[in-house]
C-alpha atoms as one frame of an Amber mdcrd trajectory, in Angstrom:
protein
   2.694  60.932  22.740   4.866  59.068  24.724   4.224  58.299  28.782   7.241
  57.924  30.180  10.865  59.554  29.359  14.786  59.176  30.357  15.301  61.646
  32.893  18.351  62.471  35.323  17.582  62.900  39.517  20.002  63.813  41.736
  18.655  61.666  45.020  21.583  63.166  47.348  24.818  63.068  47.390  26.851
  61.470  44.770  23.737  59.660  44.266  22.182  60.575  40.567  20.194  57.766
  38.411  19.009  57.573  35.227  14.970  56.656  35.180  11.703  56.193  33.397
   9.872  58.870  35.069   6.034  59.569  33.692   4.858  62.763  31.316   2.716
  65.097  32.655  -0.020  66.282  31.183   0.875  69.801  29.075  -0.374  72.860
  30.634  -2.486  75.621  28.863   0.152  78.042  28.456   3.110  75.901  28.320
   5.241  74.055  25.402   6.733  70.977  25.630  10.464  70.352  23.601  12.418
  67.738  22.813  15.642  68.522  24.244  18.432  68.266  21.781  21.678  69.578
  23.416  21.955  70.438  27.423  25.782  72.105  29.084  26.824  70.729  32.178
  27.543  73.486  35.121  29.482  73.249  38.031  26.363  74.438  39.561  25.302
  70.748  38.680  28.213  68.941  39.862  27.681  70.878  43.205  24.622  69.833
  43.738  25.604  66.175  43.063  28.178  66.262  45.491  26.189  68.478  48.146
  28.478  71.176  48.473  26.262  73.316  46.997  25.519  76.486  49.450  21.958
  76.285  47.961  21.713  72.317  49.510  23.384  73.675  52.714  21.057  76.085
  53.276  18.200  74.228  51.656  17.022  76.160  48.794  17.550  72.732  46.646
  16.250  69.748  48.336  16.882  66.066  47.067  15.610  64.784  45.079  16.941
  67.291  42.282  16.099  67.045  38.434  19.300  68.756  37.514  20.194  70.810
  34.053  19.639  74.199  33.045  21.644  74.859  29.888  20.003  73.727  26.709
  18.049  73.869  23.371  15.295  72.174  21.920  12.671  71.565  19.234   9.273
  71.831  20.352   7.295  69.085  20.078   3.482  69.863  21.565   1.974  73.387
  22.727  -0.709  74.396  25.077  -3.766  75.260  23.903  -2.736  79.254  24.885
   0.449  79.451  23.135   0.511  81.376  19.889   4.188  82.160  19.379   5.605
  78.467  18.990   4.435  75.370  17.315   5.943  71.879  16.501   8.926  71.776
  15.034  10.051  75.514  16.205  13.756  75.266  17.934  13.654  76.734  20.791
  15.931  77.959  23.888  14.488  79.451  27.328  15.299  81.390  31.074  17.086
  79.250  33.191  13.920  80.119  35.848  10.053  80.052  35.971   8.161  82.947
  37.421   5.156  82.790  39.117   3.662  85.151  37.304   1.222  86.368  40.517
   3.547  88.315  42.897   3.869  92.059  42.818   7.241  91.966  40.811   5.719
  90.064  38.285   2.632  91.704  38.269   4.693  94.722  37.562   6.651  93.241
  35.064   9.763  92.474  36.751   9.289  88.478  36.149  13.247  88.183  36.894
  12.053  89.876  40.688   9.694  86.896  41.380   9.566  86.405  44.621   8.302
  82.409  43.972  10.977  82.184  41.206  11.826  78.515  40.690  14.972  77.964
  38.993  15.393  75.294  35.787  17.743  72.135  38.276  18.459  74.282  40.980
  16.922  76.490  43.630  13.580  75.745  44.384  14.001  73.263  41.208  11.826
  73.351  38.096  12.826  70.204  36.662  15.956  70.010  34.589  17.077  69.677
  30.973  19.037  66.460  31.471  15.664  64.751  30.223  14.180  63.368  27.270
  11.942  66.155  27.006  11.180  69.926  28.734   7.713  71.712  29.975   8.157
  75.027  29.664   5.861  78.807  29.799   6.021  79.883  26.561   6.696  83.922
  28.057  10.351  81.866  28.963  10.856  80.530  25.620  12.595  81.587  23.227
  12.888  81.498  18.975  16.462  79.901  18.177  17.889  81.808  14.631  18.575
  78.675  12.051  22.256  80.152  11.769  22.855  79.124  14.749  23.127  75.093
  15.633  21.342  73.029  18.745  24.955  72.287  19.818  26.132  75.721  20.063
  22.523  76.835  21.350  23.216  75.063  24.689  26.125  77.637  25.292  23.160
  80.540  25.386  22.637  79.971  28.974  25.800  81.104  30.316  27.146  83.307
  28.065  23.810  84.826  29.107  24.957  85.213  32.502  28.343  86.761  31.054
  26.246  88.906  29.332  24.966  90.137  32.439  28.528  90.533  33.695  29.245
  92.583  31.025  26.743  94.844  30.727  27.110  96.062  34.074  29.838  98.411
  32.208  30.084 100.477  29.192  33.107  99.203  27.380  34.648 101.834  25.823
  38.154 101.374  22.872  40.284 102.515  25.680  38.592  99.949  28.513  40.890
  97.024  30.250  39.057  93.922  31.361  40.433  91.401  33.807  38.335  88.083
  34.229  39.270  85.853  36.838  38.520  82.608  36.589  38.852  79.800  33.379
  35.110  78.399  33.280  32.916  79.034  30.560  31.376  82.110  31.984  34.515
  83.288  32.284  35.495  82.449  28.486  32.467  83.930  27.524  32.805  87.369
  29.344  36.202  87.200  27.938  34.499  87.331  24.414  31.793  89.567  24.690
  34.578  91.916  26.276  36.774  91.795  22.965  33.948  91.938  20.358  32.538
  94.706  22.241  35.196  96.425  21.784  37.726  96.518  25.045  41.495  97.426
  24.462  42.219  94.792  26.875  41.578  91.577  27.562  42.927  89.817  30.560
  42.311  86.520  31.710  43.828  85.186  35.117  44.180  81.257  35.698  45.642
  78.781  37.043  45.709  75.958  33.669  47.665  76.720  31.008  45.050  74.355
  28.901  42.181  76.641  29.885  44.151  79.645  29.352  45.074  78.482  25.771
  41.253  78.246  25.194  40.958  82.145  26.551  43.099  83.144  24.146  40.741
  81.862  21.363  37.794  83.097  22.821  39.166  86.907  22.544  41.797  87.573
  25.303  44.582  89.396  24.376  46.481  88.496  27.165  46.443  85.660  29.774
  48.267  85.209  33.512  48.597  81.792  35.200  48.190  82.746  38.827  50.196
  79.487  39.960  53.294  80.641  37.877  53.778  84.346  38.481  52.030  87.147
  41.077  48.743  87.942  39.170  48.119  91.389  40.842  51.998  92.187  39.542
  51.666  91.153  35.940  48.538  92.756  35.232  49.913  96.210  36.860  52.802
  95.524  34.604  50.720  95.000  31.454  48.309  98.112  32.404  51.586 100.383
  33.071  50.400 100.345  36.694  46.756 101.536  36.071  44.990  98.445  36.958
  41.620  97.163  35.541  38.874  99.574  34.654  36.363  96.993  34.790  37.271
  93.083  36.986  34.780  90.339  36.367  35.078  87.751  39.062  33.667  84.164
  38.219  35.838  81.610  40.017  33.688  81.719  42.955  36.751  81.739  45.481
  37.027  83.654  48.667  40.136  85.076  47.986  39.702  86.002  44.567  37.224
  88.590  45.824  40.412  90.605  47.207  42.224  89.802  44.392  39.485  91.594
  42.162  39.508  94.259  44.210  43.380  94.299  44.345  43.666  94.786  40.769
  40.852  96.701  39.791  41.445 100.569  38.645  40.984 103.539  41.135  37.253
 104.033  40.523  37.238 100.735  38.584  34.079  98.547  38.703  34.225  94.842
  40.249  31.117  92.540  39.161  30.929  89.113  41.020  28.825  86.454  39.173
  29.937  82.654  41.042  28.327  81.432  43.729  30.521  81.282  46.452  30.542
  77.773  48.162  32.487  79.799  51.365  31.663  82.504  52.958  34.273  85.268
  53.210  36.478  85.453  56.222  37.223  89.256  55.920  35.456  91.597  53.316
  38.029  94.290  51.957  36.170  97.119  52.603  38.978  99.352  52.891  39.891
  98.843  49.610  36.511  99.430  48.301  36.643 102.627  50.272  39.951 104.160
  49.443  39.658 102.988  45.547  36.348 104.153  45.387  35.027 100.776  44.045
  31.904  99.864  42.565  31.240  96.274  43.250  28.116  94.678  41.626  26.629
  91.116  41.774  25.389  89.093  38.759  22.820  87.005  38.523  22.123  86.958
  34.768  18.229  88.322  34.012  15.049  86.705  32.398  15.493  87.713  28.092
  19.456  87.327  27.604  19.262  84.178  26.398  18.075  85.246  23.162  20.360
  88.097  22.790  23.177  85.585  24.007  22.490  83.385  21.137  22.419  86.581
  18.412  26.172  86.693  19.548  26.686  82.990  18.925  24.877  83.631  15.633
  27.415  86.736  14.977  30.150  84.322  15.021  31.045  84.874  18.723  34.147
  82.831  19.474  33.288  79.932  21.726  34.458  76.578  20.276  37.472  76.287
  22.165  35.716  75.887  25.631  33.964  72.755  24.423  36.002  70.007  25.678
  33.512  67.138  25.939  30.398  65.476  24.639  28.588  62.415  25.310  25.713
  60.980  25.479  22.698  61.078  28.170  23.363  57.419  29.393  27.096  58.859
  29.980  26.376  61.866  32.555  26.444  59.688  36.094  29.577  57.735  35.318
  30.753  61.351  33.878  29.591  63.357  36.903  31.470  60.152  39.393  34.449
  60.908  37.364  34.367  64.797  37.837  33.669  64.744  41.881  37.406  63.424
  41.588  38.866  65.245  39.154  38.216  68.214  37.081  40.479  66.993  34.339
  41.084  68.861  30.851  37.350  69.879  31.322  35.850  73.239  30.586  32.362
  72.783  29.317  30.949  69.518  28.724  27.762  69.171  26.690  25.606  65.904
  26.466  23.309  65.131  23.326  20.256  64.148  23.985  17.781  63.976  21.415
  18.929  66.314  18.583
């Protein structure tokens, strides 16, 4: 087995390096996988830059093995695990449970109180590495009809999935999605294959919108170009949104959500929200009769994620760039600047 591996650290901001850094020895209960394919967030690109509320508020402290989206082939196991051995391709929770709290003793691993999330909050080190340690009760089989590339999409059309499934679709449903990322995209997805009448994506690229459209929208609204909150009453014959999923993570998209969602409609938020709000609209929570939810995404979606992917699930068109792992700093420089034509960007590793 090797000693040392490539591995990415954040050291502060705008300050990530590329570095030997040593194996550890495998623990009883853990595997350890060869990381083939990892997505890069804007969670990640936050934390490079330190505008991250989490590095504010110091629930991620530099230095910062970043990375959370990815798939694998497992390469050792613990002398405890009995579901994986080498060879197996694998996917995992973005987070590590303790596995000793009350939540978790009650089963509720997602409720850990000493979670420690996979390159972010309290930071279990990240997928942009040569290799992963992870518990085997956070890992996951990957199907063989479904590729390492595409794998590394699981995580966060995981966290869609939450989104989604905080509402019971139904043929006669509308669905607005704010927002152009690949959460976004892939709430936009599960919303049409599940079976909504409507799909609505609001924007402000016409290049990300275009890739909404393949991903299952039936109809998209460039917020820069026309009144958003006008053209989807106009496309809803005034109803509004039965169900508004809000994942652009801006302050005033929350009231925009709220603007445009159905009386007795359902608002989930699932972006972190690098401002805090100046004004909540509470009156038009009250007097619509809103129910407003926040996402997280839960411990076990990954899998079912990926048996969409596997289904054929429509994501293609928000992969925009790949490279390689001696790319991501000069590619993370170049996206503090710009955003570019960039939706998701994935980076091969050792596939």
């Amino acid at each position: 087995m090797e000693k040392t591996m490539k591995a990415v650290t954040v050291y502060g901001p705008r300050d990530m390096r590329i570095e030997d850094v040593p194996m550890r020895p495998l623990k009883r209960d853990e595997v350890l996988v060869r990381v083939a394919w990892t997505g890069i967030c804007a969670t990640d690109l936050a934390i490079y830059t330190g505008e991250s509320s989490f590095v504010k508020s110091g629930e991620i402290r530099y230095p910062c093995r970043v990375g959370h989206e990815w798939s694998g082939i497992v390469e050792e196991v613990g002398e405890s695990v009995t579901k994986f051995k080498k060879g197996d391709r694998v996917i995992t929770d973005n987070g590590v449970s303790c596995g000793e709290c009350d939540n978790c003793k009650c089963g509720d691993r997602f409720g850990c109180t000493e979670i420690m999330s996979v390159g972010t909050i309290n930071c279990w080190d990240g997928c942009y590495a040569e290799y992963m340690y992870m518990p085997e009760c956070h890992t996951y089989p990957l199907a063989d009809s479904v590729s390492l590339e595409e794998a590394a999409l699981a995580e966060p059309l995981s966290i869609a999935l939450g989104a989604v499934k905080k509402y019971e679709i139904r043929p006669d449903t509308t669905v607005a999605v704010i927002g152009t990322g690949s959460i976004a995209l892939g709430a936009a997805a599960l919303a049409s294959v599940k079976g909504a009448k409507q799909v609505i994506v609001i924007g402000r690229k016409d290049f990300k919108l275009e890739a909404a459209l393949k991903c299952g929208a039936t109809h998209v609204v460039n917020s820069t170009k026309e009144n958003a909150e006008e053209r989807l009453r106009e496309i809803t014959a005034g109803k509004g949104a039965d169900f508004v999923i809000e994942s652009s993570g801006g302050p005033k998209t929350v009231e925009e959500a709220m603007r445009i969602a159905s009386k007795r409609g359902t608002v989930a938020l699932l972006a972190f929200y690098e401002r805090t709000l100046d004004a909540f609209p509470i009156d038009t929570l009250v007097s619509k009769e809103l129910t407003v939810k926040g996402v997280m995404g839960e411990f076990g979606l990954v899998p079912e994620a990926a048996e969409y992917l596997a289904k054929g699930l429509p994501v293609e068109g928000m992969i925009t760039h790949r490279m390689e792992l001696a790319e991501v700093p000069a590619f993370f420089a170049r996206s503090a600047e710009t955003s570019g034509e960039r939706i998701k960007a994935l980076v091969r590793i050792r596939p």
